[in-house]
PDB file of C-alpha atoms and ligand atoms in Angstrom:
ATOM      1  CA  UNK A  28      85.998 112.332 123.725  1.00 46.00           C
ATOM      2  CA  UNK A  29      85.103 114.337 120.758  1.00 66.00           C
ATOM      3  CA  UNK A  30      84.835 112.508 117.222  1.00 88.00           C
ATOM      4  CA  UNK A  31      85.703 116.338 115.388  1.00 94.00           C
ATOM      5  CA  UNK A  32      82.905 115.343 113.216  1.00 94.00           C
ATOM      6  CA  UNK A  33      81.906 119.473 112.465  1.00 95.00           C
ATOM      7  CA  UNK A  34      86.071 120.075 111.915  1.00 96.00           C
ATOM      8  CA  UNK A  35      86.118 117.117 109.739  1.00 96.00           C
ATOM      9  CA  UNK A  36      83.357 118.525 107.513  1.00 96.00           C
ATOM     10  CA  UNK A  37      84.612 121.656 107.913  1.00 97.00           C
ATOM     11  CA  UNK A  38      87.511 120.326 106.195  1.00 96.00           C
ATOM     12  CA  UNK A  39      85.801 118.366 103.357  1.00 96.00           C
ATOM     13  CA  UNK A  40      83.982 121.077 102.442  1.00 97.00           C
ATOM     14  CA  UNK A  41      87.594 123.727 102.459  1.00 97.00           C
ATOM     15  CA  UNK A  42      89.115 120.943 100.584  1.00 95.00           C
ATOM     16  CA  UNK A  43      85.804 121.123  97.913  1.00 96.00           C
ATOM     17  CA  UNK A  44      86.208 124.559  97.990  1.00 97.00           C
ATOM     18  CA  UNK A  45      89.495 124.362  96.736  1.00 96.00           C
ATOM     19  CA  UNK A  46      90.777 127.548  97.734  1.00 97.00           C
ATOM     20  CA  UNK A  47      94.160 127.379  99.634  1.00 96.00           C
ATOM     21  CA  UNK A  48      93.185 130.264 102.540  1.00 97.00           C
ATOM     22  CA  UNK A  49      90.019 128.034 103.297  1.00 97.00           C
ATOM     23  CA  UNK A  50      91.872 124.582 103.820  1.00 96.00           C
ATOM     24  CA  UNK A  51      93.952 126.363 105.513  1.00 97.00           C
ATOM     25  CA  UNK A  52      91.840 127.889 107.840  1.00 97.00           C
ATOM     26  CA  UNK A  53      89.516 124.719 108.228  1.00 97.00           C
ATOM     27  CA  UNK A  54      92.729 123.530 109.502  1.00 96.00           C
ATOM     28  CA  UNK A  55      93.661 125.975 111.657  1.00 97.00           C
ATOM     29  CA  UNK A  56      90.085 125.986 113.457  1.00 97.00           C
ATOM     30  CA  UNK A  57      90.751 122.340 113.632  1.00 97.00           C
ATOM     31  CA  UNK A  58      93.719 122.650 115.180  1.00 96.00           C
ATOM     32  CA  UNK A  59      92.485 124.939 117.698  1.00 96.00           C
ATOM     33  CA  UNK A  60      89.838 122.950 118.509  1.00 96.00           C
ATOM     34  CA  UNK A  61      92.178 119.997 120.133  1.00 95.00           C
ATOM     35  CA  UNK A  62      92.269 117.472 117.020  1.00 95.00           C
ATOM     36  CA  UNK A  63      95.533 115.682 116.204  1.00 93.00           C
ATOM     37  CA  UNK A  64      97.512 116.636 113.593  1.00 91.00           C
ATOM     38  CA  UNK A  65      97.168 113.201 112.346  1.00 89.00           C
ATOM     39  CA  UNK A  66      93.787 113.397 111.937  1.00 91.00           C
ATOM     40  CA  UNK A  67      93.991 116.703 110.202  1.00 94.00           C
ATOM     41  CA  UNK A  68      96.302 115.248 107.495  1.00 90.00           C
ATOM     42  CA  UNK A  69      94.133 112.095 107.367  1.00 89.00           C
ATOM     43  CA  UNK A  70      90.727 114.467 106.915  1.00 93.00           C
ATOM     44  CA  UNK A  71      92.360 116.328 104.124  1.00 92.00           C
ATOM     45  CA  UNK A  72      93.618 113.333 102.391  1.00 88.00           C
ATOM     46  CA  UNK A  73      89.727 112.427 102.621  1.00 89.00           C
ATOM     47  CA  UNK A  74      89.040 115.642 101.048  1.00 92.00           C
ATOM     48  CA  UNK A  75      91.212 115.233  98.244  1.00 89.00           C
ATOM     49  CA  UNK A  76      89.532 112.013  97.046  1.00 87.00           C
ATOM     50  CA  UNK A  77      86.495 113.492  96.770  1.00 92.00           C
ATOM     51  CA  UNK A  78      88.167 116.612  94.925  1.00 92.00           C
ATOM     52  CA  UNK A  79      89.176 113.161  92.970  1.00 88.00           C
ATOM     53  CA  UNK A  80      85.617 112.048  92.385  1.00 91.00           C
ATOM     54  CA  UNK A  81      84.418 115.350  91.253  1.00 94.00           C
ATOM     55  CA  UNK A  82      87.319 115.850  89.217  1.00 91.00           C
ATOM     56  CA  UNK A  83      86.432 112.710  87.194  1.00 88.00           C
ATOM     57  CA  UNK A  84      82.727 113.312  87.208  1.00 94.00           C
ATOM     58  CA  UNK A  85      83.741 116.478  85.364  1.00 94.00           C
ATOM     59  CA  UNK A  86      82.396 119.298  88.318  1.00 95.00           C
ATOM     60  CA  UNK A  87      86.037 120.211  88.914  1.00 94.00           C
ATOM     61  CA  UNK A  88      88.547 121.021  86.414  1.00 93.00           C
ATOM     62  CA  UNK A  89      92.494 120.452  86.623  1.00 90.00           C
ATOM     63  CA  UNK A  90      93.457 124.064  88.021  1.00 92.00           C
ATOM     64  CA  UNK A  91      90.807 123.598  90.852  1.00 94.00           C
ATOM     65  CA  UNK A  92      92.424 119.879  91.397  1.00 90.00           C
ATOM     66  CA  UNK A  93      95.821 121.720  91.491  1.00 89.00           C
ATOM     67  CA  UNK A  94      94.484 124.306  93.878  1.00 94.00           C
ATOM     68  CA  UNK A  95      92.773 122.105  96.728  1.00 93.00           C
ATOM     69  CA  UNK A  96      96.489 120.077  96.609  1.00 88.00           C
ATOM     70  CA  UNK A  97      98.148 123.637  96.774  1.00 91.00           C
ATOM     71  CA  UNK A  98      96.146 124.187 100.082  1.00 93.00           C
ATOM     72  CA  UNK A  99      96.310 120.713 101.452  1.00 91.00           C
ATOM     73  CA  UNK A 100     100.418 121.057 101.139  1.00 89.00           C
ATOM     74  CA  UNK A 101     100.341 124.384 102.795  1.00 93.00           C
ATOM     75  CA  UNK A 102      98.455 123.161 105.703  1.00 93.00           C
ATOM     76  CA  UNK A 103     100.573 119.944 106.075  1.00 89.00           C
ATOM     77  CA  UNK A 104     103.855 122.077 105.772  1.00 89.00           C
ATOM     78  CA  UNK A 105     102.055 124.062 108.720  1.00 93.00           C
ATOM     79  CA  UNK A 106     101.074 120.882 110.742  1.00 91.00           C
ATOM     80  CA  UNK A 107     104.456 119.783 110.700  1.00 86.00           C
ATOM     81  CA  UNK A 108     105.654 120.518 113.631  1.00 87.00           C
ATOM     82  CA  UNK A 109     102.699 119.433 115.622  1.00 88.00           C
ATOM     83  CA  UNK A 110     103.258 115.762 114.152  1.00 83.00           C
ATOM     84  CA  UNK A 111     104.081 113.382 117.284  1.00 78.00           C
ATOM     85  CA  UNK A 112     107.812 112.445 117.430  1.00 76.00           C
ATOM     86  CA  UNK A 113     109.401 109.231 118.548  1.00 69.00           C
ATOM     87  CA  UNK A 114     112.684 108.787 119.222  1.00 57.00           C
ATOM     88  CA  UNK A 115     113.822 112.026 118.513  1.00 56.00           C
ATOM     89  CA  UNK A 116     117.304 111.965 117.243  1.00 60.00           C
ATOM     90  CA  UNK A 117     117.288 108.209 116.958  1.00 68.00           C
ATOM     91  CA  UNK A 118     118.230 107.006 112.885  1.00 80.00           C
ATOM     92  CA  UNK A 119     116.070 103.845 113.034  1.00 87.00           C
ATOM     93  CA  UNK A 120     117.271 103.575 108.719  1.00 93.00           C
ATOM     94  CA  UNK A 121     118.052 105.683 105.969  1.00 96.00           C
ATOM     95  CA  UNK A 122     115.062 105.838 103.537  1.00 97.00           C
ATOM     96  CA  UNK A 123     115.038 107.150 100.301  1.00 98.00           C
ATOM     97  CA  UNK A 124     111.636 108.582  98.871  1.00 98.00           C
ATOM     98  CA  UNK A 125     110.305 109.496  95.649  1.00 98.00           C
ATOM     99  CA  UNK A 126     107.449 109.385  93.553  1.00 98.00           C
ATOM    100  CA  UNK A 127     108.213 107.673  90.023  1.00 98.00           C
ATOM    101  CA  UNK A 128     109.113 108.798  87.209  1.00 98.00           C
ATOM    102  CA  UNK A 129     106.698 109.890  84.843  1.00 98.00           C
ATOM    103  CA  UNK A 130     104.339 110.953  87.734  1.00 98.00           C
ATOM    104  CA  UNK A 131     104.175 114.561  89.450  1.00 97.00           C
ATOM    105  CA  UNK A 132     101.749 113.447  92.109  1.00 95.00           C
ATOM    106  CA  UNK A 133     104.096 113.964  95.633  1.00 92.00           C
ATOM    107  CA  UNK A 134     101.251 115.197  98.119  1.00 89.00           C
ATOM    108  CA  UNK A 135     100.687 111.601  99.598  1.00 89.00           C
ATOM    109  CA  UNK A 136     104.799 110.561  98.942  1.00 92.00           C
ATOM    110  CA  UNK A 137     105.742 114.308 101.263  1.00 88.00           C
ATOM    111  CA  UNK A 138     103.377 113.042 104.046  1.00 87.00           C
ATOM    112  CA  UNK A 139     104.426 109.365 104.143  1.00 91.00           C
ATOM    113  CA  UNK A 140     108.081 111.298 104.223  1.00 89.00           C
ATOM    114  CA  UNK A 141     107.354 113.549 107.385  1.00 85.00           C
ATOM    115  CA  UNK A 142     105.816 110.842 108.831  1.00 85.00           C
ATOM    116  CA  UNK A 143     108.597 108.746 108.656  1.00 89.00           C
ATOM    117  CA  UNK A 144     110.938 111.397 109.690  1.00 85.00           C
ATOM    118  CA  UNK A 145     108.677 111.581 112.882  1.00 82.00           C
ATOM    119  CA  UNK A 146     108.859 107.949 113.536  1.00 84.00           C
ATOM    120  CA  UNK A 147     112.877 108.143 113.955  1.00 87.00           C
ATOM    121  CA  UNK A 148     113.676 107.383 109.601  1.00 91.00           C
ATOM    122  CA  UNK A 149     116.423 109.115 108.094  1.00 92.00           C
ATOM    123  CA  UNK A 150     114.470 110.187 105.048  1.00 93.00           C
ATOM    124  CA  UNK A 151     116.021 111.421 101.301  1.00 96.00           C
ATOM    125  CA  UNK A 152     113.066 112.931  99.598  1.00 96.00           C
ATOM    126  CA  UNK A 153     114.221 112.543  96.059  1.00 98.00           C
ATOM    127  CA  UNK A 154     110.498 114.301  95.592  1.00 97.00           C
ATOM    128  CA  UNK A 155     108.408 113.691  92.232  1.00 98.00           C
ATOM    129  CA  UNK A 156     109.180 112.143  89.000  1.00 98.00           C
ATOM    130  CA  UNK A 157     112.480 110.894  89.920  1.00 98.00           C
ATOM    131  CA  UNK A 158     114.537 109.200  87.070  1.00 98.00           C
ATOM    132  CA  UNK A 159     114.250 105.489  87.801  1.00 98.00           C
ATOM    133  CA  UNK A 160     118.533 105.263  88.652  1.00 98.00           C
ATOM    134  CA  UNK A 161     118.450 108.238  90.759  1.00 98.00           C
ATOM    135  CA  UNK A 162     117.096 105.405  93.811  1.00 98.00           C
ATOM    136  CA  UNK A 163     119.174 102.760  92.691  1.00 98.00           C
ATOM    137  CA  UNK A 164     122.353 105.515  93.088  1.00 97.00           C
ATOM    138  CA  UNK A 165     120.613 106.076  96.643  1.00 97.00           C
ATOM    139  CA  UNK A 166     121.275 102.517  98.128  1.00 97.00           C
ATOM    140  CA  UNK A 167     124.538 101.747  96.054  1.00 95.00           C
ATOM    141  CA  UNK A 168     125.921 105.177  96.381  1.00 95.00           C
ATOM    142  CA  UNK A 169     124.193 106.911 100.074  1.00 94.00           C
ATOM    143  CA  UNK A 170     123.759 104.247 101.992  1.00 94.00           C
ATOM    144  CA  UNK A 171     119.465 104.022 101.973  1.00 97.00           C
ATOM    145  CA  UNK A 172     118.526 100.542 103.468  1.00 97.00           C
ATOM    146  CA  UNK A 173     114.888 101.275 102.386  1.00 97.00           C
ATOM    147  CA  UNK A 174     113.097 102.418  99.759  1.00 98.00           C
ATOM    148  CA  UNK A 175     109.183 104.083  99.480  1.00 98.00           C
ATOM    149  CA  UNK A 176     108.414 103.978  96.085  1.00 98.00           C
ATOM    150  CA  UNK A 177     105.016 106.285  95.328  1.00 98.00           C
ATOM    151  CA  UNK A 178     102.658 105.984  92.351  1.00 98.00           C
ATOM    152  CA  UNK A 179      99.641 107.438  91.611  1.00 97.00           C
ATOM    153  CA  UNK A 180      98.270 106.439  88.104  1.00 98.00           C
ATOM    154  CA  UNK A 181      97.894 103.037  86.742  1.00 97.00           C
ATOM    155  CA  UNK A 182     100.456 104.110  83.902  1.00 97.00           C
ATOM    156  CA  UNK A 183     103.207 104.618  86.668  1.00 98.00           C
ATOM    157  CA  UNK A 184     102.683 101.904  88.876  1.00 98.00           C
ATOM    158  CA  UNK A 185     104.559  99.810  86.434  1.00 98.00           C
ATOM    159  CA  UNK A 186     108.096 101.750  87.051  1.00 98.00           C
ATOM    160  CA  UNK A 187     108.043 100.421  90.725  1.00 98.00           C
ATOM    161  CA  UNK A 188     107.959  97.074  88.971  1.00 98.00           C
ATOM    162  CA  UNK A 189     111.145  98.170  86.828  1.00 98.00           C
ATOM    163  CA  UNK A 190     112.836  99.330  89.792  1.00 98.00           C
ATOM    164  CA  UNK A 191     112.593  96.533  91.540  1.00 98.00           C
ATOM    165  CA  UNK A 192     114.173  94.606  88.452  1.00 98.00           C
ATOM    166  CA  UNK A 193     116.848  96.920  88.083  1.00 98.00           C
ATOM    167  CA  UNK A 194     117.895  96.425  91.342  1.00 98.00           C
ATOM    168  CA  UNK A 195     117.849  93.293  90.603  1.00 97.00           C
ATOM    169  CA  UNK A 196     120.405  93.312  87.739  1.00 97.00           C
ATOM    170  CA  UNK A 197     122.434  95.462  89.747  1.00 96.00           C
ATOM    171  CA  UNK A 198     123.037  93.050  92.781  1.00 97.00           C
ATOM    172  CA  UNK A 199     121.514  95.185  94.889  1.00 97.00           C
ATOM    173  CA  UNK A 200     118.093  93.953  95.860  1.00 97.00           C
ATOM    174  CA  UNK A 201     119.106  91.937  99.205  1.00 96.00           C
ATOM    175  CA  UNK A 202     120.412  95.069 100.335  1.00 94.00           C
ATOM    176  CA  UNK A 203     117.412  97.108 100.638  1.00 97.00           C
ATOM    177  CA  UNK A 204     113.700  96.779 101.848  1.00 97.00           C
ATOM    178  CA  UNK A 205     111.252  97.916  98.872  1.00 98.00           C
ATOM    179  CA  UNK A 206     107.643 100.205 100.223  1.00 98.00           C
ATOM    180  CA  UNK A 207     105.568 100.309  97.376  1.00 98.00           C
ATOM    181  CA  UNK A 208     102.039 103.230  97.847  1.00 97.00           C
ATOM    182  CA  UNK A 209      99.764 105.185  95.560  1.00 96.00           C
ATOM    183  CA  UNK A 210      96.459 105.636  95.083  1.00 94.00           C
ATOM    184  CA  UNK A 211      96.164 102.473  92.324  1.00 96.00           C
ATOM    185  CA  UNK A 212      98.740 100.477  94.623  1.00 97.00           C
ATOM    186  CA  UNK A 213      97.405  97.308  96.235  1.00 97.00           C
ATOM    187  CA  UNK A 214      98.592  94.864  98.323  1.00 97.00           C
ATOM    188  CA  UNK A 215      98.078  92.113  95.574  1.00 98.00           C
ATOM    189  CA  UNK A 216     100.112  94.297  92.965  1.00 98.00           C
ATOM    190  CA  UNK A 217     103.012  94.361  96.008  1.00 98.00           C
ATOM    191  CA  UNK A 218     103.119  90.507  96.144  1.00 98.00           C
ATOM    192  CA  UNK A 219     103.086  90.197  92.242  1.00 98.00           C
ATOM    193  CA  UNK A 220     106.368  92.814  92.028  1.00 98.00           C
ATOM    194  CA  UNK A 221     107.923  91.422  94.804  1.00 97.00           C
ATOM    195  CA  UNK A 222     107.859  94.268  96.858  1.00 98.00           C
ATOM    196  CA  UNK A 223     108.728  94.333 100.882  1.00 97.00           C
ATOM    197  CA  UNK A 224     105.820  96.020 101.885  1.00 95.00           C
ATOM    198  CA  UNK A 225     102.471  98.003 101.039  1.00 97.00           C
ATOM    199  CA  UNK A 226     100.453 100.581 102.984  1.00 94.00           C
ATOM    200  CA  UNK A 227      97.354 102.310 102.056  1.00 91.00           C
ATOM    201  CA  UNK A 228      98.334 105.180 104.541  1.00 86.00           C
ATOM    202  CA  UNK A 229     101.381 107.349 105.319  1.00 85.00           C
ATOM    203  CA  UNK A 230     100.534 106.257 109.234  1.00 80.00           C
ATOM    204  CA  UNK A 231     100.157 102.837 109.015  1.00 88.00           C
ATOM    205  CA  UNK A 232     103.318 102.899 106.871  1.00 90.00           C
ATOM    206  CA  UNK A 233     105.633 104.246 109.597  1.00 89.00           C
ATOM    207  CA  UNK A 234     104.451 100.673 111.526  1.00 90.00           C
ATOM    208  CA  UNK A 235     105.032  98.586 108.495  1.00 94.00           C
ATOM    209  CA  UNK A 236     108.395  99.614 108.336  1.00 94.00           C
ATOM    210  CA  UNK A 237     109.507  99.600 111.381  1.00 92.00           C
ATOM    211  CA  UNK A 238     108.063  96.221 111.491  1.00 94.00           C
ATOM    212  CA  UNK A 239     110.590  95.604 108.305  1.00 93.00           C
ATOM    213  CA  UNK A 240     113.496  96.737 110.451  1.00 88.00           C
ATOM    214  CA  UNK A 241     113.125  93.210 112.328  1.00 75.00           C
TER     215      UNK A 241
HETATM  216  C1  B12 B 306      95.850 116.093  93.371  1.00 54.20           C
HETATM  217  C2  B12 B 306      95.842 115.388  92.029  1.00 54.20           C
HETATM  218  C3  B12 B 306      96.605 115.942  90.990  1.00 54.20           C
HETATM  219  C4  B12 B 306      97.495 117.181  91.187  1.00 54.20           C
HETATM  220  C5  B12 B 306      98.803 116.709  91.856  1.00 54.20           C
HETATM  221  C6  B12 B 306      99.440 117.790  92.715  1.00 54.20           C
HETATM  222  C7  B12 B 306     100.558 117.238  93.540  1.00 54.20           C
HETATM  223  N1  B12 B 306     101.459 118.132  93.863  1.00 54.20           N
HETATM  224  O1  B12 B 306     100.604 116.077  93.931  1.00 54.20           O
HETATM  225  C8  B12 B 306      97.703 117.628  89.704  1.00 54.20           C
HETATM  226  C9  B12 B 306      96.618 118.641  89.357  1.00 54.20           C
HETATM  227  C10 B12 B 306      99.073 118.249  89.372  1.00 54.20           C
HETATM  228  C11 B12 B 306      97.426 116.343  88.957  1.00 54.20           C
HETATM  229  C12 B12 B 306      97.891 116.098  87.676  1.00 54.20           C
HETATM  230  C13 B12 B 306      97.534 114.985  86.941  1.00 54.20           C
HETATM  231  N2  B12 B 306      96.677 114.010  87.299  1.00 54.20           N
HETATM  232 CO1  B12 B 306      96.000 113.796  89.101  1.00 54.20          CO
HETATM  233  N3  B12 B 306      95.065 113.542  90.698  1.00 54.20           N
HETATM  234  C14 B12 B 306      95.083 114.190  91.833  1.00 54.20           C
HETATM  235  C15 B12 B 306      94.056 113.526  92.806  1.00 54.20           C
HETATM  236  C16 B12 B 306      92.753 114.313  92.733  1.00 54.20           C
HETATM  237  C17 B12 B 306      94.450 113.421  94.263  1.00 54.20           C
HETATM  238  C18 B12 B 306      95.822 112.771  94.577  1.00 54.20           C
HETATM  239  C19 B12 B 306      96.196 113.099  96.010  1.00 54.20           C
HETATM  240  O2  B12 B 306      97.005 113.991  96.263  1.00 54.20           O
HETATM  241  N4  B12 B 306      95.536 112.444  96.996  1.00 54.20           N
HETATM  242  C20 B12 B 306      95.719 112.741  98.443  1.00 54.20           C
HETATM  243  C21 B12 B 306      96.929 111.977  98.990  1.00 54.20           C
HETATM  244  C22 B12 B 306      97.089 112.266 100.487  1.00 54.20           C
HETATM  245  O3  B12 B 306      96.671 110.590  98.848  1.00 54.20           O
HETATM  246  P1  B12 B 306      97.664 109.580  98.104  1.00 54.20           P
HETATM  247  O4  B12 B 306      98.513 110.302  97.157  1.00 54.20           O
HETATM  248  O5  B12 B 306      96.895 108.414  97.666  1.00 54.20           O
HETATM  249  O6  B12 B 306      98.677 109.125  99.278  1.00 54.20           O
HETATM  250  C23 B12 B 306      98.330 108.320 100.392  1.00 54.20           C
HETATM  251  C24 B12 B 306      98.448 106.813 100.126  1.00 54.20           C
HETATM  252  O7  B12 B 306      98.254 106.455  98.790  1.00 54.20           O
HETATM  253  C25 B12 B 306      99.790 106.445 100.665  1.00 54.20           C
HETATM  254  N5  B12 B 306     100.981 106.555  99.806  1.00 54.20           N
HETATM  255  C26 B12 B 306     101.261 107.427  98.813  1.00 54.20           C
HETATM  256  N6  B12 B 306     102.483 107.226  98.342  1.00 54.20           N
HETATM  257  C27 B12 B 306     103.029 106.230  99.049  1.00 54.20           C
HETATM  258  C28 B12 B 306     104.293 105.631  98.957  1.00 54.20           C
HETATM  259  C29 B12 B 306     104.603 104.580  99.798  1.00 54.20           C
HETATM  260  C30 B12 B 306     105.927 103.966  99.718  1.00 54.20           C
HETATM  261  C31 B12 B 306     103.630 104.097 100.721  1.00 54.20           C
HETATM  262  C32 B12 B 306     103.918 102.937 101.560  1.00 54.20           C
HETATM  263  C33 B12 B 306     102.361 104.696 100.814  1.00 54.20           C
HETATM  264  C34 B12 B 306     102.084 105.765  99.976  1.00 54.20           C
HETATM  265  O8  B12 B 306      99.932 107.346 101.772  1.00 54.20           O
HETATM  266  C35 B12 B 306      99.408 108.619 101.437  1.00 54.20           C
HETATM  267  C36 B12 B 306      98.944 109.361 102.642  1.00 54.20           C
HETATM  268  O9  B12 B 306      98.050 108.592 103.425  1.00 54.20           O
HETATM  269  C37 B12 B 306      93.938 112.094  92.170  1.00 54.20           C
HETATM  270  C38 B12 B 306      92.628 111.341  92.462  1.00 54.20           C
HETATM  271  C39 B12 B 306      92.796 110.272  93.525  1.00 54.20           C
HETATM  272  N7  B12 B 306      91.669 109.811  93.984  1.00 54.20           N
HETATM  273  O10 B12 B 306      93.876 109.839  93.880  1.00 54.20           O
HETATM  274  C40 B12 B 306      94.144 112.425  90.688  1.00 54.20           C
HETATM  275  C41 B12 B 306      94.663 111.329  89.740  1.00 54.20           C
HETATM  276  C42 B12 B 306      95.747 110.497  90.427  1.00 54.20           C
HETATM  277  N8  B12 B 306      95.250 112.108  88.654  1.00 54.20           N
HETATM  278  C43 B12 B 306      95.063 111.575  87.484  1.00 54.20           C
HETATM  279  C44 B12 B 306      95.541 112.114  86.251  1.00 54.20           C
HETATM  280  C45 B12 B 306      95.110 111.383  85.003  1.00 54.20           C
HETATM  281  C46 B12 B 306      96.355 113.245  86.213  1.00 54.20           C
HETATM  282  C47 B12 B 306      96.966 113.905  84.969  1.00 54.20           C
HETATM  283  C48 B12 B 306      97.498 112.960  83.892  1.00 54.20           C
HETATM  284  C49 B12 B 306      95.888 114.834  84.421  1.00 54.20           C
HETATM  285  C50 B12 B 306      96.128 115.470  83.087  1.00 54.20           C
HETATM  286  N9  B12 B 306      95.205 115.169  82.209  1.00 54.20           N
HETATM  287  O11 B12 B 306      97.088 116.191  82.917  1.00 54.20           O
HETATM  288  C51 B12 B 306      98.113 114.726  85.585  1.00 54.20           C
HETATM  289  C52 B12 B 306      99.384 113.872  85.823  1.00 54.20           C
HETATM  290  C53 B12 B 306     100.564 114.296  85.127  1.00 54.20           C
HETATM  291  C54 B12 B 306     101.720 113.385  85.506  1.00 54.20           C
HETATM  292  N10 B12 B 306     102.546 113.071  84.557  1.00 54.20           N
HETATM  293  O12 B12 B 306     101.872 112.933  86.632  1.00 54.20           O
HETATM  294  C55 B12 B 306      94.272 110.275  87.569  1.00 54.20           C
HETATM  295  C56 B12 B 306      95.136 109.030  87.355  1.00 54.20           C
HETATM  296  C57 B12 B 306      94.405 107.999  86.520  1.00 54.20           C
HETATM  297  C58 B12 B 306      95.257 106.802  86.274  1.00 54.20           C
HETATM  298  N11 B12 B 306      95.756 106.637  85.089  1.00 54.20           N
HETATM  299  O13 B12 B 306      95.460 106.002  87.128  1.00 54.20           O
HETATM  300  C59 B12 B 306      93.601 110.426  88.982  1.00 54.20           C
HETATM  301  C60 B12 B 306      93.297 109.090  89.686  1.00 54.20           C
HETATM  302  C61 B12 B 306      92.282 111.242  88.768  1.00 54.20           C
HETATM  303  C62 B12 B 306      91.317 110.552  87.831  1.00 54.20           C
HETATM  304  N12 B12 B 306      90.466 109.714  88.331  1.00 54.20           N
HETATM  305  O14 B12 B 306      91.357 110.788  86.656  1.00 54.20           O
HETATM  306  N13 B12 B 306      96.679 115.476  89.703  1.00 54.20           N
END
């Protein structure tokens, strides 16, 4: 069994690169060459933090940042349908999505979503920088029975914190489970909000909350 090791550097270097026709080609080739779709998401997402790294260590400027994400969304949107299904058809919850308000990063809150369409989730993607009351509308108001809440800067982690206390005032936080991700996210910060559940992945999150569902 091959380890892709050549497609996976292929695909470090495309997502480096930063230039959407090369991710998507790198993932394309990789594709073609029998790896998982999984695995293609997960190498990208690899990509991207080193896009991170250099972006910080100054090599890469915001427009190049913006472009590798452009590419990496493109070739996700185009991996879509290769993503394994269970229970096709099945509505194991309704899940409403979102990344915070005050935060425009929705690459790694769109794949947790598909993901957790493909495990058998009825998913609302409320999408990025969502005003804090549009998800407590989504369990009074449309019925959502879980919530991913996605941050990606220290700054924004906080408002999953506020959401969780406004649901809270509202009466509303024994009727809904609480996924809390991002980048800065850890399980420790989970336990001090009072969260339901963290993952570090969008895969290992489909297990975690179907492991919620009881
Ligand atoms: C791509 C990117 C951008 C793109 C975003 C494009 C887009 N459509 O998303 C652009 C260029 C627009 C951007 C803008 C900015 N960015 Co930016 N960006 C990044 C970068 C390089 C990668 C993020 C990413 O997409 N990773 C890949 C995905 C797949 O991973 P992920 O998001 O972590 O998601 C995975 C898990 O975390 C988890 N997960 C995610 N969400 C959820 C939710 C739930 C419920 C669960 C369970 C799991 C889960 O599953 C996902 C898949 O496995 C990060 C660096 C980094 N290392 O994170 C900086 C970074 C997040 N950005 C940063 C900053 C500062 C900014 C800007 C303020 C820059 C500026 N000066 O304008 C603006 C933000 C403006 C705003 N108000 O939001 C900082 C944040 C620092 C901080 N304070 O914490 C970082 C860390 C870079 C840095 N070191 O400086 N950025």
């Amino acid at each position: 069994m091959t380890s892709f090791e050549n497609e996976k550097k292929a695909i470090a270097a495309a997502m480096v690169a930063y230039k959407v026709p090369g991710i998507q080609k790198a993932a394309a080739d990789a594709k073609a060459a029998g790896m998982e779709a999984t695995e293609i998401i997960e190498a990208m997402g690899a990509g991207m933090s080193e896009v991170g790294v250099l972006f910080e260590r100054g090599k890469l400027f915001l427009p190049h940042v913006l472009s590798a994400a452009n590419g990496m969304s493109a070739a996700v949107k185009a991996l879509e349908a290769d993503l394994p299904k269970d229970q096709v058809g099945v509505k194991l919850a309704k899940v409403c999505m979102g990344t915070v308000e005050g935060d425009v990063h929705d690459i790694g809150k769109s794949i947790c979503s598909t993901m957790l369409q493909c495990g058998g989730f009825d998913v609302v993607d409320l999408g990025r920088d969502v005003p804090s009351k549009d998800f407590i509308a989504q369990v009074k108001d449309n019925g959502c029975t879980m919530m991913g809440l996605s941050a990606l800067m220290t700054t924004t982690m906080t408002v999953q914190r506020d959401i969780i206390g406004m649901l809270k005032d509202a009466g509303l936080r024994d009727n809904v489970k609480v996924m809390v991700g991002g980048a800065p996210v850890t399980q420790t910060w989970a336990d001090k909000i009072g969260a339901d559940c963290y993952s570090e992945s969008a895969s290992e999150q489909v297990d975690r909350a179907k492991a919620l569902l009881g």
